[in-house]
Amino acid sequence: MRYYRIHGLTSMHEIWTTWELWFADVEETHTSLAALPFFRSPQPDRSWVTAAGAVLDAAALADSTLDIPRDPQNNLCIRAGFLALRRIADFFHIRYNPTPAPGDPISISREEYDAACQRLAEQGVPLKKDRDQAWRDFAGWRINYDTPLLALAALTMAPYAPWSSDRSLRISPRAFNIL
């Protein structure tokens, strides 16, 4: 909503490119030095895990739900993000389904998704008319990073963030089959 108010939705291509490169860097660094994922920001409410979740959800919402022209860079950002999270999860022996089906359940409920869409609509953000298809498309993206994101948030004790660490706090790391 903030980006829409400040810049509109026509210049998001550069944002996705920047984050795609960030995900590549995080994957490299966080699988090269085992302690690095646990380093905390000097700001207590910041975390690389919650940043990853926020960006991936924003990109998934932009692709699935916003009524804007499709940007292939958005899809590359999501792919780079979920691959980075999966490789970091692999590094810590966190189990997840490497070939999830688009209809597999995710930690975000349809009600939470609809509430987010309502907030976007109230701010004038253009949304696709077919909300059911938009939900399926969003869930189809989210299933690729849902478990690694939540498990890494639990493992690193990431600070509270909606749709990321708020779910991991309810579940112990054992629930994610962390070895």
PDB file of C-alpha atoms in Angstrom:
ATOM      1  CA  MET A   1       0.000   0.000   0.000  1.00  0.00           C
ATOM      2  CA  ARG A   2       2.822   2.377   0.870  1.00  0.00           C
ATOM      3  CA  TYR A   3       4.644   1.776  -2.406  1.00  0.00           C
ATOM      4  CA  TYR A   4       1.389   2.319  -4.305  1.00  0.00           C
ATOM      5  CA  ARG A   5       0.767   5.645  -2.533  1.00  0.00           C
ATOM      6  CA  ILE A   6       4.296   6.898  -3.156  1.00  0.00           C
ATOM      7  CA  HIS A   7       5.223   5.507  -6.568  1.00  0.00           C
ATOM      8  CA  GLY A   8       2.146   3.888  -8.058  1.00  0.00           C
ATOM      9  CA  LEU A   9       2.544   0.409  -9.496  1.00  0.00           C
ATOM     10  CA  THR A  10       4.332   1.155 -12.749  1.00  0.00           C
ATOM     11  CA  SER A  11       7.915   1.127 -11.456  1.00  0.00           C
ATOM     12  CA  MET A  12       7.985  -2.165  -9.548  1.00  0.00           C
ATOM     13  CA  HIS A  13      10.269  -3.903 -12.068  1.00  0.00           C
ATOM     14  CA  GLU A  14      13.385  -2.413 -10.453  1.00  0.00           C
ATOM     15  CA  ILE A  15      12.237  -3.492  -6.987  1.00  0.00           C
ATOM     16  CA  TRP A  16      11.942  -7.126  -8.087  1.00  0.00           C
ATOM     17  CA  THR A  17      15.381  -7.003  -9.725  1.00  0.00           C
ATOM     18  CA  THR A  18      16.980  -5.631  -6.572  1.00  0.00           C
ATOM     19  CA  TRP A  19      15.362  -8.272  -4.373  1.00  0.00           C
ATOM     20  CA  GLU A  20      16.228 -11.079  -6.771  1.00  0.00           C
ATOM     21  CA  LEU A  21      19.898 -10.126  -6.381  1.00  0.00           C
ATOM     22  CA  TRP A  22      19.466  -9.841  -2.604  1.00  0.00           C
ATOM     23  CA  PHE A  23      18.061 -13.379  -2.449  1.00  0.00           C
ATOM     24  CA  ALA A  24      21.042 -14.677  -4.424  1.00  0.00           C
ATOM     25  CA  ASP A  25      23.438 -12.952  -2.014  1.00  0.00           C
ATOM     26  CA  VAL A  26      21.599 -14.223   1.075  1.00  0.00           C
ATOM     27  CA  GLU A  27      21.584 -17.770  -0.251  1.00  0.00           C
ATOM     28  CA  GLU A  28      25.335 -17.634  -0.851  1.00  0.00           C
ATOM     29  CA  THR A  29      26.273 -16.063   2.457  1.00  0.00           C
ATOM     30  CA  HIS A  30      23.811 -17.934   4.663  1.00  0.00           C
ATOM     31  CA  THR A  31      24.910 -21.340   3.373  1.00  0.00           C
ATOM     32  CA  SER A  32      28.623 -20.492   3.529  1.00  0.00           C
ATOM     33  CA  LEU A  33      28.817 -19.485   7.174  1.00  0.00           C
ATOM     34  CA  ALA A  34      26.560 -21.472   9.523  1.00  0.00           C
ATOM     35  CA  ALA A  35      26.362 -18.748  12.173  1.00  0.00           C
ATOM     36  CA  LEU A  36      25.350 -15.960   9.799  1.00  0.00           C
ATOM     37  CA  PRO A  37      21.604 -16.747   9.686  1.00  0.00           C
ATOM     38  CA  PHE A  38      21.499 -16.220  13.450  1.00  0.00           C
ATOM     39  CA  PHE A  39      23.086 -12.746  13.466  1.00  0.00           C
ATOM     40  CA  ARG A  40      20.490 -10.236  14.585  1.00  0.00           C
ATOM     41  CA  SER A  41      19.994  -6.746  13.295  1.00  0.00           C
ATOM     42  CA  PRO A  42      20.799  -3.946  15.737  1.00  0.00           C
ATOM     43  CA  GLN A  43      17.147  -3.009  15.191  1.00  0.00           C
ATOM     44  CA  PRO A  44      15.137  -5.482  17.280  1.00  0.00           C
ATOM     45  CA  ASP A  45      12.198  -5.580  14.885  1.00  0.00           C
ATOM     46  CA  ARG A  46      14.235  -6.476  11.767  1.00  0.00           C
ATOM     47  CA  SER A  47      15.237  -9.841  10.377  1.00  0.00           C
ATOM     48  CA  TRP A  48      16.445 -11.206   7.084  1.00  0.00           C
ATOM     49  CA  VAL A  49      13.792 -13.948   7.410  1.00  0.00           C
ATOM     50  CA  THR A  50      10.877 -11.582   7.884  1.00  0.00           C
ATOM     51  CA  ALA A  51      12.198  -9.328   5.103  1.00  0.00           C
ATOM     52  CA  ALA A  52      12.285 -12.359   2.803  1.00  0.00           C
ATOM     53  CA  GLY A  53       8.721 -13.269   3.756  1.00  0.00           C
ATOM     54  CA  ALA A  54       7.444  -9.725   3.234  1.00  0.00           C
ATOM     55  CA  VAL A  55       9.054  -9.446  -0.196  1.00  0.00           C
ATOM     56  CA  LEU A  56       7.922 -12.880  -1.323  1.00  0.00           C
ATOM     57  CA  ASP A  57       4.359 -12.222  -0.198  1.00  0.00           C
ATOM     58  CA  ALA A  58       4.375  -8.792  -1.858  1.00  0.00           C
ATOM     59  CA  ALA A  59       5.638 -10.313  -5.095  1.00  0.00           C
ATOM     60  CA  ALA A  60       3.121 -13.164  -4.894  1.00  0.00           C
ATOM     61  CA  LEU A  61       0.306 -10.678  -4.266  1.00  0.00           C
ATOM     62  CA  ALA A  62       1.485  -8.455  -7.119  1.00  0.00           C
ATOM     63  CA  ASP A  63       1.496 -11.375  -9.534  1.00  0.00           C
ATOM     64  CA  SER A  64      -1.693 -13.067  -8.354  1.00  0.00           C
ATOM     65  CA  THR A  65      -3.955 -10.348  -7.061  1.00  0.00           C
ATOM     66  CA  LEU A  66      -3.057  -6.884  -8.336  1.00  0.00           C
ATOM     67  CA  ASP A  67      -4.656  -5.830 -11.590  1.00  0.00           C
ATOM     68  CA  ILE A  68      -1.401  -4.724 -13.229  1.00  0.00           C
ATOM     69  CA  PRO A  69       0.494  -5.940 -16.296  1.00  0.00           C
ATOM     70  CA  ARG A  70       2.439  -9.140 -15.670  1.00  0.00           C
ATOM     71  CA  ASP A  71       6.154  -8.565 -15.007  1.00  0.00           C
ATOM     72  CA  PRO A  72       8.403 -11.593 -15.588  1.00  0.00           C
ATOM     73  CA  GLN A  73      10.955 -10.039 -13.212  1.00  0.00           C
ATOM     74  CA  ASN A  74       8.418 -10.458 -10.427  1.00  0.00           C
ATOM     75  CA  ASN A  75       8.320 -14.197 -11.100  1.00  0.00           C
ATOM     76  CA  LEU A  76      12.123 -14.369 -11.168  1.00  0.00           C
ATOM     77  CA  CYS A  77      12.232 -12.624  -7.794  1.00  0.00           C
ATOM     78  CA  ILE A  78       9.801 -15.123  -6.276  1.00  0.00           C
ATOM     79  CA  ARG A  79      11.747 -18.050  -7.725  1.00  0.00           C
ATOM     80  CA  ALA A  80      15.078 -16.687  -6.470  1.00  0.00           C
ATOM     81  CA  GLY A  81      13.481 -16.150  -3.065  1.00  0.00           C
ATOM     82  CA  PHE A  82      11.957 -19.548  -2.588  1.00  0.00           C
ATOM     83  CA  LEU A  83      15.082 -21.268  -3.903  1.00  0.00           C
ATOM     84  CA  ALA A  84      17.222 -19.263  -1.473  1.00  0.00           C
ATOM     85  CA  LEU A  85      14.997 -20.164   1.470  1.00  0.00           C
ATOM     86  CA  ARG A  86      14.946 -23.808   0.424  1.00  0.00           C
ATOM     87  CA  ARG A  87      18.725 -23.986   0.101  1.00  0.00           C
ATOM     88  CA  ILE A  88      19.192 -22.376   3.497  1.00  0.00           C
ATOM     89  CA  ALA A  89      16.616 -24.830   4.876  1.00  0.00           C
ATOM     90  CA  ASP A  90      18.580 -27.672   3.254  1.00  0.00           C
ATOM     91  CA  PHE A  91      21.732 -26.377   4.958  1.00  0.00           C
ATOM     92  CA  PHE A  92      19.986 -26.774   8.329  1.00  0.00           C
ATOM     93  CA  HIS A  93      18.355 -30.095   7.388  1.00  0.00           C
ATOM     94  CA  ILE A  94      14.857 -28.625   7.491  1.00  0.00           C
ATOM     95  CA  ARG A  95      12.390 -30.831   5.684  1.00  0.00           C
ATOM     96  CA  TYR A  96       9.838 -29.445   3.240  1.00  0.00           C
ATOM     97  CA  ASN A  97       8.039 -30.761   0.195  1.00  0.00           C
ATOM     98  CA  PRO A  98      10.307 -29.968  -2.795  1.00  0.00           C
ATOM     99  CA  THR A  99       7.474 -30.550  -5.272  1.00  0.00           C
ATOM    100  CA  PRO A 100       4.338 -29.113  -3.696  1.00  0.00           C
ATOM    101  CA  ALA A 101       1.094 -29.045  -5.655  1.00  0.00           C
ATOM    102  CA  PRO A 102      -0.568 -25.662  -6.183  1.00  0.00           C
ATOM    103  CA  GLY A 103      -3.584 -26.785  -4.141  1.00  0.00           C
ATOM    104  CA  ASP A 104      -1.609 -27.977  -1.104  1.00  0.00           C
ATOM    105  CA  PRO A 105      -2.522 -26.132   2.109  1.00  0.00           C
ATOM    106  CA  ILE A 106      -0.575 -23.065   3.195  1.00  0.00           C
ATOM    107  CA  SER A 107      -0.341 -21.321   6.555  1.00  0.00           C
ATOM    108  CA  ILE A 108      -2.258 -18.269   5.326  1.00  0.00           C
ATOM    109  CA  SER A 109      -6.019 -18.722   5.506  1.00  0.00           C
ATOM    110  CA  ARG A 110      -8.388 -17.556   2.825  1.00  0.00           C
ATOM    111  CA  GLU A 111      -9.905 -15.198   5.393  1.00  0.00           C
ATOM    112  CA  GLU A 112      -6.515 -13.584   6.055  1.00  0.00           C
ATOM    113  CA  TYR A 113      -5.937 -13.232   2.319  1.00  0.00           C
ATOM    114  CA  ASP A 114      -9.389 -11.660   1.825  1.00  0.00           C
ATOM    115  CA  ALA A 115      -8.728  -9.237   4.692  1.00  0.00           C
ATOM    116  CA  ALA A 116      -5.447  -8.187   3.048  1.00  0.00           C
ATOM    117  CA  CYS A 117      -7.275  -7.685  -0.258  1.00  0.00           C
ATOM    118  CA  GLN A 118      -9.889  -5.587   1.527  1.00  0.00           C
ATOM    119  CA  ARG A 119      -7.170  -3.336   2.992  1.00  0.00           C
ATOM    120  CA  LEU A 120      -5.585  -2.975  -0.459  1.00  0.00           C
ATOM    121  CA  ALA A 121      -8.940  -2.147  -2.056  1.00  0.00           C
ATOM    122  CA  GLU A 122      -9.664   0.477   0.627  1.00  0.00           C
ATOM    123  CA  GLN A 123      -6.421   2.212  -0.379  1.00  0.00           C
ATOM    124  CA  GLY A 124      -7.439   2.206  -4.037  1.00  0.00           C
ATOM    125  CA  VAL A 125      -4.990  -0.502  -5.137  1.00  0.00           C
ATOM    126  CA  PRO A 126      -6.392  -2.120  -8.309  1.00  0.00           C
ATOM    127  CA  LEU A 127      -7.289  -5.778  -7.733  1.00  0.00           C
ATOM    128  CA  LYS A 128      -8.213  -8.535 -10.136  1.00  0.00           C
ATOM    129  CA  LYS A 129     -11.929  -9.191 -10.300  1.00  0.00           C
ATOM    130  CA  ASP A 130     -11.783 -12.992  -9.937  1.00  0.00           C
ATOM    131  CA  ARG A 131     -10.815 -13.222  -6.265  1.00  0.00           C
ATOM    132  CA  ASP A 132     -11.105 -17.029  -6.220  1.00  0.00           C
ATOM    133  CA  GLN A 133      -8.548 -17.381  -9.020  1.00  0.00           C
ATOM    134  CA  ALA A 134      -6.342 -14.731  -7.413  1.00  0.00           C
ATOM    135  CA  TRP A 135      -6.397 -16.719  -4.147  1.00  0.00           C
ATOM    136  CA  ARG A 136      -5.458 -19.931  -5.968  1.00  0.00           C
ATOM    137  CA  ASP A 137      -2.626 -18.121  -7.748  1.00  0.00           C
ATOM    138  CA  PHE A 138      -1.356 -16.566  -4.509  1.00  0.00           C
ATOM    139  CA  ALA A 139      -1.490 -19.907  -2.691  1.00  0.00           C
ATOM    140  CA  GLY A 140       0.253 -21.519  -5.681  1.00  0.00           C
ATOM    141  CA  TRP A 141       3.207 -19.187  -5.169  1.00  0.00           C
ATOM    142  CA  ARG A 142       3.183 -19.277  -1.358  1.00  0.00           C
ATOM    143  CA  ILE A 143       3.278 -23.092  -1.175  1.00  0.00           C
ATOM    144  CA  ASN A 144       6.806 -22.933  -2.617  1.00  0.00           C
ATOM    145  CA  TYR A 145       8.223 -21.010   0.351  1.00  0.00           C
ATOM    146  CA  ASP A 146       5.686 -21.424   3.152  1.00  0.00           C
ATOM    147  CA  THR A 147       7.369 -24.213   5.141  1.00  0.00           C
ATOM    148  CA  PRO A 148      10.992 -23.061   4.696  1.00  0.00           C
ATOM    149  CA  LEU A 149      10.009 -19.494   5.646  1.00  0.00           C
ATOM    150  CA  LEU A 150       8.181 -20.505   8.804  1.00  0.00           C
ATOM    151  CA  ALA A 151      10.816 -23.030   9.838  1.00  0.00           C
ATOM    152  CA  LEU A 152      13.628 -20.506   9.375  1.00  0.00           C
ATOM    153  CA  ALA A 153      11.645 -17.895  11.317  1.00  0.00           C
ATOM    154  CA  ALA A 154      11.289 -20.394  14.167  1.00  0.00           C
ATOM    155  CA  LEU A 155      14.912 -21.524  13.982  1.00  0.00           C
ATOM    156  CA  THR A 156      16.313 -17.979  14.043  1.00  0.00           C
ATOM    157  CA  MET A 157      13.692 -16.718  16.511  1.00  0.00           C
ATOM    158  CA  ALA A 158      12.786 -13.956  14.070  1.00  0.00           C
ATOM    159  CA  PRO A 159      10.909 -10.968  15.507  1.00  0.00           C
ATOM    160  CA  TYR A 160       7.164 -10.757  15.033  1.00  0.00           C
ATOM    161  CA  ALA A 161       6.003 -10.241  11.469  1.00  0.00           C
ATOM    162  CA  PRO A 162       2.570 -11.007  10.030  1.00  0.00           C
ATOM    163  CA  TRP A 163       2.388 -14.107   7.827  1.00  0.00           C
ATOM    164  CA  SER A 164       5.954 -15.162   8.758  1.00  0.00           C
ATOM    165  CA  SER A 165       7.124 -15.315  12.341  1.00  0.00           C
ATOM    166  CA  ASP A 166       3.607 -14.970  13.731  1.00  0.00           C
ATOM    167  CA  ARG A 167       2.960 -18.529  12.562  1.00  0.00           C
ATOM    168  CA  SER A 168       6.327 -19.921  13.611  1.00  0.00           C
ATOM    169  CA  LEU A 169       5.813 -18.736  17.191  1.00  0.00           C
ATOM    170  CA  ARG A 170       2.815 -21.049  17.488  1.00  0.00           C
ATOM    171  CA  ILE A 171       4.810 -24.090  16.412  1.00  0.00           C
ATOM    172  CA  SER A 172       8.061 -25.452  17.771  1.00  0.00           C
ATOM    173  CA  PRO A 173      10.977 -26.123  15.405  1.00  0.00           C
ATOM    174  CA  ARG A 174      10.297 -29.858  15.882  1.00  0.00           C
ATOM    175  CA  ALA A 175       7.029 -29.427  14.005  1.00  0.00           C
ATOM    176  CA  PHE A 176       9.074 -28.590  10.927  1.00  0.00           C
ATOM    177  CA  ASN A 177      11.143 -31.775  11.221  1.00  0.00           C
ATOM    178  CA  ILE A 178      14.341 -29.869  11.828  1.00  0.00           C
ATOM    179  CA  LEU A 179      16.973 -32.550  12.329  1.00  0.00           C
TER     180      LEU A 179
END
